[in-house]
Amino acid sequence: MAFLAKSLMTPDALGRSPTVQKSLEILRAAARRFLDERKDPTEGHMATEFCHQCNARDPAVIIRALVQRDNRVLRLGGDDVVPGPAFSEQPQTELYDKQEEDEAPGAGKVGRVPVPDGISSRIHNLYLLNLDLDGQLGKFLNPAAGEAP
């Protein structure tokens, strides 16, 4: 994802990436499971509409829909996916209170978070929250011997 902070990409180009294609197939499968249940509790069946968008055959259509839905971290600029307002011009290291960072458990691992330079610290925190929710934060903060720091 680092390329998005520095250059523009089109949904078509992103959709050709094998990594993106794999992620979109996982998304499509989850959307199909939800649609097959036919139990949408949301007002106006918003979840069903979202799942129909995620179930499109064309990867570029899904990417456009997801980017338009987000419009904070990423947004559409014409036909290009461009950084949204969550990107910052400040280097990532300046976004953190150094004293707080130095005292935090696993503070030395901050540079290992794979986010683009200049992105909002909220994305850094979201990455760590995701690891925590997946039960992987401890492993990330304290890798076993022989793993990359």
Coordinates of N, CA and C in Angstrom, one line a residue:
M1 N 0.8 -1.2 0.0 CA 0.0 0.0 0.0 C 0.8 1.3 0.0
A2 N 2.1 1.1 0.2 CA 3.0 2.3 0.3 C 2.9 3.2 -1.0
F3 N 2.7 2.5 -2.1 CA 2.7 3.3 -3.4 C 1.6 4.3 -3.5
L4 N 0.5 4.1 -2.7 CA -0.6 5.0 -2.8 C -0.3 6.4 -2.3
A5 N 0.6 6.5 -1.3 CA 0.9 7.8 -0.7 C 1.7 8.6 -1.6
K6 N 2.4 8.0 -2.6 CA 3.3 8.7 -3.4 C 2.8 8.9 -4.8
S7 N 2.0 8.0 -5.3 CA 1.6 8.0 -6.7 C 0.1 7.7 -6.8
L8 N -0.5 7.9 -7.9 CA -1.9 7.6 -8.1 C -2.0 6.3 -8.8
M9 N -3.1 5.5 -8.4 CA -3.4 4.2 -9.0 C -4.8 4.3 -9.4
T10 N -5.1 3.6 -10.5 CA -6.5 3.4 -10.9 C -7.0 2.2 -10.3
P11 N -8.4 2.1 -10.1 CA -9.0 0.9 -9.6 C -8.7 -0.3 -10.6
D12 N -8.6 0.0 -11.9 CA -8.3 -1.1 -12.8 C -6.9 -1.7 -12.5
A13 N -5.9 -0.8 -12.3 CA -4.6 -1.3 -12.0 C -4.5 -2.0 -10.7
L14 N -5.2 -1.5 -9.7 CA -5.2 -2.2 -8.4 C -5.9 -3.5 -8.5
G15 N -6.9 -3.6 -9.4 CA -7.7 -4.9 -9.5 C -6.9 -6.0 -10.2
R16 N -5.8 -5.6 -10.9 CA -4.9 -6.6 -11.5 C -3.9 -7.2 -10.6
S17 N -3.7 -6.6 -9.4 CA -2.8 -7.1 -8.4 C -3.2 -8.4 -7.9
P18 N -2.4 -9.5 -7.9 CA -2.7 -10.8 -7.3 C -3.2 -10.7 -5.9
T19 N -2.5 -9.9 -5.1 CA -2.8 -9.7 -3.7 C -4.2 -9.1 -3.5
V20 N -4.5 -8.1 -4.3 CA -5.8 -7.5 -4.3 C -6.9 -8.4 -4.7
Q21 N -6.6 -9.2 -5.8 CA -7.5 -10.2 -6.3 C -7.9 -11.2 -5.3
K22 N -6.9 -11.7 -4.5 CA -7.1 -12.7 -3.5 C -8.0 -12.1 -2.4
S23 N -7.7 -10.9 -2.0 CA -8.5 -10.2 -0.9 C -9.9 -10.0 -1.4
L24 N -10.1 -9.6 -2.7 CA -11.4 -9.4 -3.2 C -12.2 -10.7 -3.3
E25 N -11.6 -11.8 -3.6 CA -12.3 -13.1 -3.6 C -12.7 -13.4 -2.2
I26 N -12.0 -13.2 -1.2 CA -12.4 -13.4 0.2 C -13.6 -12.5 0.5
L27 N -13.5 -11.3 0.1 CA -14.6 -10.4 0.3 C -15.9 -10.8 -0.4
R28 N -15.7 -11.3 -1.7 CA -16.9 -11.8 -2.4 C -17.5 -13.0 -1.7
A29 N -16.7 -13.9 -1.2 CA -17.2 -15.1 -0.6 C -18.0 -14.7 0.7
A30 N -17.5 -13.8 1.5 CA -18.2 -13.3 2.7 C -19.5 -12.6 2.3
A31 N -19.5 -11.8 1.2 CA -20.7 -11.2 0.7 C -21.7 -12.2 0.3
R32 N -21.3 -13.2 -0.4 CA -22.2 -14.2 -0.9 C -22.8 -15.0 0.3
R33 N -22.0 -15.3 1.3 CA -22.6 -16.0 2.5 C -23.7 -15.1 3.1
F34 N -23.4 -13.8 3.3 CA -24.4 -12.9 3.9 C -25.6 -12.9 3.0
L35 N -25.5 -12.7 1.7 CA -26.7 -12.7 0.8 C -27.5 -14.0 0.8
D36 N -26.8 -15.1 0.9 CA -27.5 -16.4 1.0 C -28.3 -16.6 2.2
E37 N -27.9 -15.9 3.3 CA -28.7 -16.0 4.6 C -30.0 -15.2 4.5
R38 N -30.1 -14.2 3.6 CA -31.3 -13.4 3.5 C -31.9 -12.9 4.8
K39 N -31.0 -12.4 5.7 CA -31.4 -11.9 7.0 C -30.6 -10.6 7.2
D40 N -31.1 -9.6 6.6 CA -30.4 -8.2 6.7 C -31.2 -7.4 7.7
P41 N -30.6 -7.2 8.9 CA -31.2 -6.5 10.0 C -31.1 -4.9 9.8
T42 N -30.4 -4.5 8.8 CA -30.1 -3.0 8.7 C -31.3 -2.3 8.1
E43 N -31.4 -1.0 8.5 CA -32.4 -0.2 8.0 C -32.2 0.0 6.5
G44 N -33.3 -0.2 5.7 CA -33.2 0.0 4.3 C -32.3 -1.0 3.6
H45 N -32.0 -2.1 4.3 CA -31.2 -3.2 3.7 C -29.9 -2.7 3.2
M46 N -29.3 -1.8 4.0 CA -28.0 -1.3 3.6 C -26.9 -2.4 3.5
A47 N -26.9 -3.3 4.4 CA -25.9 -4.4 4.3 C -26.1 -5.2 3.0
T48 N -27.3 -5.5 2.6 CA -27.5 -6.2 1.4 C -27.0 -5.4 0.2
E49 N -27.2 -4.2 0.2 CA -26.7 -3.3 -0.9 C -25.2 -3.3 -1.0
F50 N -24.6 -3.2 0.2 CA -23.1 -3.3 0.3 C -22.6 -4.6 -0.2
C51 N -23.2 -5.7 0.2 CA -22.8 -7.0 -0.2 C -23.0 -7.2 -1.7
H52 N -24.0 -6.6 -2.3 CA -24.2 -6.7 -3.8 C -23.0 -5.9 -4.5
Q53 N -22.6 -4.8 -3.9 CA -21.5 -4.1 -4.4 C -20.2 -4.9 -4.3
C54 N -20.0 -5.6 -3.2 CA -18.8 -6.4 -3.0 C -18.8 -7.7 -3.8
N55 N -19.9 -8.0 -4.4 CA -20.0 -9.3 -5.2 C -19.9 -9.0 -6.7
A56 N -19.5 -7.8 -7.1 CA -19.4 -7.5 -8.5 C -18.2 -8.4 -9.1
R57 N -18.4 -8.7 -10.4 CA -17.3 -9.5 -11.0 C -16.1 -8.7 -11.3
D58 N -16.3 -7.4 -11.7 CA -15.1 -6.6 -12.0 C -14.5 -6.0 -10.8
P59 N -13.2 -6.4 -10.5 CA -12.5 -5.9 -9.4 C -12.5 -4.4 -9.3
A60 N -12.4 -3.7 -10.4 CA -12.3 -2.2 -10.4 C -13.6 -1.6 -9.9
V61 N -14.8 -2.3 -10.1 CA -16.1 -1.8 -9.7 C -16.1 -1.9 -8.1
I62 N -15.6 -3.0 -7.6 CA -15.6 -3.2 -6.1 C -14.6 -2.2 -5.5
I63 N -13.5 -2.0 -6.1 CA -12.5 -1.0 -5.5 C -13.1 0.4 -5.5
R64 N -13.7 0.8 -6.6 CA -14.3 2.1 -6.7 C -15.4 2.2 -5.6
A65 N -16.2 1.2 -5.4 CA -17.3 1.3 -4.4 C -16.7 1.4 -3.0
L66 N -15.7 0.6 -2.7 CA -15.0 0.7 -1.4 C -14.4 2.0 -1.1
V67 N -13.7 2.5 -2.2 CA -13.0 3.8 -2.0 C -14.0 4.9 -1.8
Q68 N -15.1 4.9 -2.6 CA -16.1 5.9 -2.5 C -16.8 5.8 -1.1
R69 N -17.0 4.6 -0.6 CA -17.6 4.4 0.7 C -16.7 5.0 1.8
D70 N -15.4 4.8 1.7 CA -14.4 5.2 2.7 C -14.2 6.8 2.6
N71 N -13.7 7.3 1.6 CA -13.5 8.7 1.3 C -12.7 9.4 2.4
R72 N -12.0 8.7 3.3 CA -11.2 9.4 4.3 C -9.7 9.0 4.1
V73 N -9.4 7.7 4.1 CA -8.1 7.3 3.9 C -7.7 7.3 2.4
L74 N -8.7 6.9 1.6 CA -8.5 6.9 0.2 C -9.8 7.6 -0.4
R75 N -9.6 8.2 -1.6 CA -10.8 8.8 -2.2 C -10.5 8.7 -3.7
L76 N -11.6 8.9 -4.5 CA -11.4 8.9 -6.0 C -11.1 10.3 -6.4
G77 N -10.1 10.4 -7.2 CA -9.8 11.7 -7.9 C -9.9 11.4 -9.4
G78 N -11.1 11.6 -9.9 CA -11.4 11.2 -11.3 C -11.4 9.7 -11.4
D79 N -10.5 9.1 -12.2 CA -10.4 7.6 -12.3 C -9.3 7.1 -11.4
D80 N -8.7 7.9 -10.6 CA -7.5 7.5 -9.8 C -7.9 7.4 -8.3
V81 N -7.3 6.4 -7.6 CA -7.4 6.3 -6.2 C -6.3 7.2 -5.6
V82 N -6.6 8.2 -4.8 CA -5.7 9.1 -4.3 C -5.8 9.2 -2.7
P83 N -4.7 9.6 -2.1 CA -4.8 9.8 -0.6 C -6.0 10.7 -0.2
G84 N -6.7 10.3 0.8 CA -7.7 11.1 1.3 C -7.2 12.0 2.5
P85 N -8.2 12.6 3.2 CA -7.8 13.5 4.3 C -7.1 12.8 5.5
A86 N -7.1 11.5 5.6 CA -6.5 10.8 6.7 C -4.9 10.8 6.4
F87 N -4.5 11.1 5.2 CA -3.1 11.1 5.0 C -2.6 12.5 5.5
S88 N -1.4 12.5 5.9 CA -0.8 13.7 6.5 C 0.5 14.0 5.8
E89 N 0.9 15.3 5.7 CA 2.1 15.6 5.1 C 3.3 15.4 6.1
Q90 N 3.0 15.3 7.4 CA 4.0 15.1 8.4 C 4.6 13.7 8.3
P91 N 5.9 13.5 8.5 CA 6.4 12.2 8.6 C 5.8 11.4 9.8
Q92 N 5.6 10.1 9.6 CA 4.9 9.4 10.7 C 5.5 9.5 12.0
T93 N 6.9 9.6 12.1 CA 7.5 9.7 13.4 C 7.2 10.9 14.1
E94 N 6.8 12.0 13.4 CA 6.5 13.2 14.1 C 5.0 13.2 14.7
L95 N 4.3 12.3 14.3 CA 2.9 12.2 14.7 C 2.7 11.7 16.1
Y96 N 3.7 11.1 16.7 CA 3.6 10.5 18.0 C 4.4 11.3 19.0
D97 N 3.8 11.3 20.2 CA 4.5 11.9 21.4 C 5.7 11.0 21.7
K98 N 6.9 11.4 21.5 CA 8.1 10.6 21.7 C 8.2 10.0 23.1
Q99 N 7.8 10.8 24.1 CA 7.9 10.4 25.5 C 7.0 9.2 25.7
E100 N 5.7 9.4 25.3 CA 4.7 8.3 25.4 C 5.1 7.1 24.6
E101 N 5.7 7.3 23.4 CA 6.1 6.2 22.6 C 7.3 5.4 23.3
D102 N 8.2 6.1 23.9 CA 9.4 5.5 24.5 C 8.9 4.7 25.7
E103 N 7.9 5.1 26.4 CA 7.4 4.4 27.6 C 6.4 3.2 27.3
A104 N 5.9 3.2 26.1 CA 4.9 2.2 25.8 C 5.5 0.8 25.7
P105 N 4.7 -0.2 26.1 CA 5.3 -1.6 25.8 C 5.4 -1.8 24.3
G106 N 6.5 -2.4 23.9 CA 6.7 -2.7 22.5 C 7.0 -1.4 21.7
A107 N 7.4 -0.3 22.4 CA 7.7 0.9 21.7 C 8.7 0.8 20.6
G108 N 9.6 -0.1 20.7 CA 10.7 -0.3 19.7 C 10.1 -0.9 18.4
K109 N 8.9 -1.3 18.4 CA 8.3 -2.0 17.2 C 7.5 -1.0 16.4
V110 N 7.4 0.2 16.7 CA 6.6 1.2 16.0 C 7.0 1.3 14.6
G111 N 8.2 1.2 14.2 CA 8.7 1.3 12.9 C 8.3 0.1 12.0
R112 N 7.9 -1.0 12.7 CA 7.6 -2.2 11.9 C 6.1 -2.2 11.4
V113 N 5.3 -1.3 11.8 CA 4.0 -1.2 11.3 C 4.0 -0.8 9.8
P114 N 3.5 -1.7 8.9 CA 3.6 -1.5 7.5 C 2.5 -0.5 6.9
V115 N 2.8 0.8 7.2 CA 1.9 1.8 6.7 C 2.7 2.8 5.8
P116 N 2.1 3.4 4.9 CA 2.9 4.4 4.0 C 3.4 5.6 4.9
D117 N 4.5 6.1 4.4 CA 5.0 7.4 5.1 C 3.9 8.5 4.9
G118 N 3.8 9.2 5.9 CA 2.9 10.4 5.8 C 1.4 10.1 6.1
I119 N 1.1 8.8 6.3 CA -0.3 8.5 6.6 C -0.7 8.9 8.0
S120 N -1.9 9.1 8.2 CA -2.4 9.5 9.5 C -2.1 8.4 10.6
S121 N -1.8 8.9 11.8 CA -1.5 8.0 12.9 C -2.7 7.1 13.2
R122 N -3.9 7.5 12.8 CA -5.0 6.7 13.0 C -4.9 5.4 12.3
I123 N -4.3 5.3 11.2 CA -4.1 4.1 10.4 C -3.1 3.2 11.2
H124 N -2.1 3.8 11.7 CA -1.1 3.0 12.5 C -1.9 2.4 13.7
N125 N -2.7 3.1 14.4 CA -3.4 2.6 15.5 C -4.4 1.6 15.1
L126 N -5.0 1.8 13.9 CA -6.0 0.8 13.4 C -5.3 -0.6 13.1
Y127 N -4.1 -0.5 12.6 CA -3.3 -1.7 12.3 C -3.1 -2.5 13.6
L128 N -2.6 -1.7 14.6 CA -2.4 -2.4 15.9 C -3.7 -2.9 16.5
L129 N -4.8 -2.2 16.4 CA -6.0 -2.7 16.9 C -6.4 -4.0 16.2
N130 N -6.3 -4.0 14.9 CA -6.6 -5.2 14.1 C -5.8 -6.4 14.6
L131 N -4.5 -6.2 14.9 CA -3.6 -7.3 15.4 C -4.1 -7.7 16.8
D132 N -4.5 -6.8 17.6 CA -5.0 -7.1 18.9 C -6.3 -7.9 18.8
L133 N -7.2 -7.5 18.0 CA -8.5 -8.2 17.8 C -8.3 -9.6 17.3
D134 N -7.3 -9.8 16.5 CA -6.9 -11.1 15.9 C -6.1 -11.9 16.9
G135 N -5.8 -11.4 18.0 CA -4.9 -12.1 19.0 C -3.5 -12.2 18.6
Q136 N -3.0 -11.3 17.7 CA -1.6 -11.3 17.2 C -0.8 -10.2 17.8
L137 N -1.3 -9.3 18.6 CA -0.5 -8.1 19.1 C 0.7 -8.5 19.9
G138 N 0.5 -9.5 20.8 CA 1.6 -10.0 21.6 C 2.8 -10.5 20.7
K139 N 2.4 -11.3 19.7 CA 3.4 -11.9 18.8 C 4.1 -10.8 18.1
F140 N 3.4 -9.7 17.7 CA 4.0 -8.6 16.9 C 4.9 -7.8 17.8
L141 N 4.5 -7.6 19.1 CA 5.3 -6.8 20.0 C 6.5 -7.5 20.5
N142 N 6.4 -8.8 20.6 CA 7.4 -9.7 21.2 C 7.6 -10.9 20.3
P143 N 8.3 -10.7 19.1 CA 8.5 -11.8 18.2 C 9.4 -12.8 18.8
A144 N 9.2 -14.1 18.4 CA 10.0 -15.2 18.9 C 11.4 -15.0 18.3
A145 N 12.4 -15.6 19.0 CA 13.7 -15.6 18.5 C 13.8 -16.1 17.1
G146 N 14.6 -15.4 16.3 CA 14.8 -15.8 14.9 C 13.8 -15.1 13.9
E147 N 12.7 -14.4 14.4 CA 11.8 -13.7 13.6 C 12.4 -12.3 13.4
A148 N 12.0 -11.7 12.3 CA 12.4 -10.3 12.0 C 11.9 -9.4 13.1
P149 N 12.7 -8.5 13.6 CA 12.3 -7.5 14.6 C 11.3 -6.6 14.1

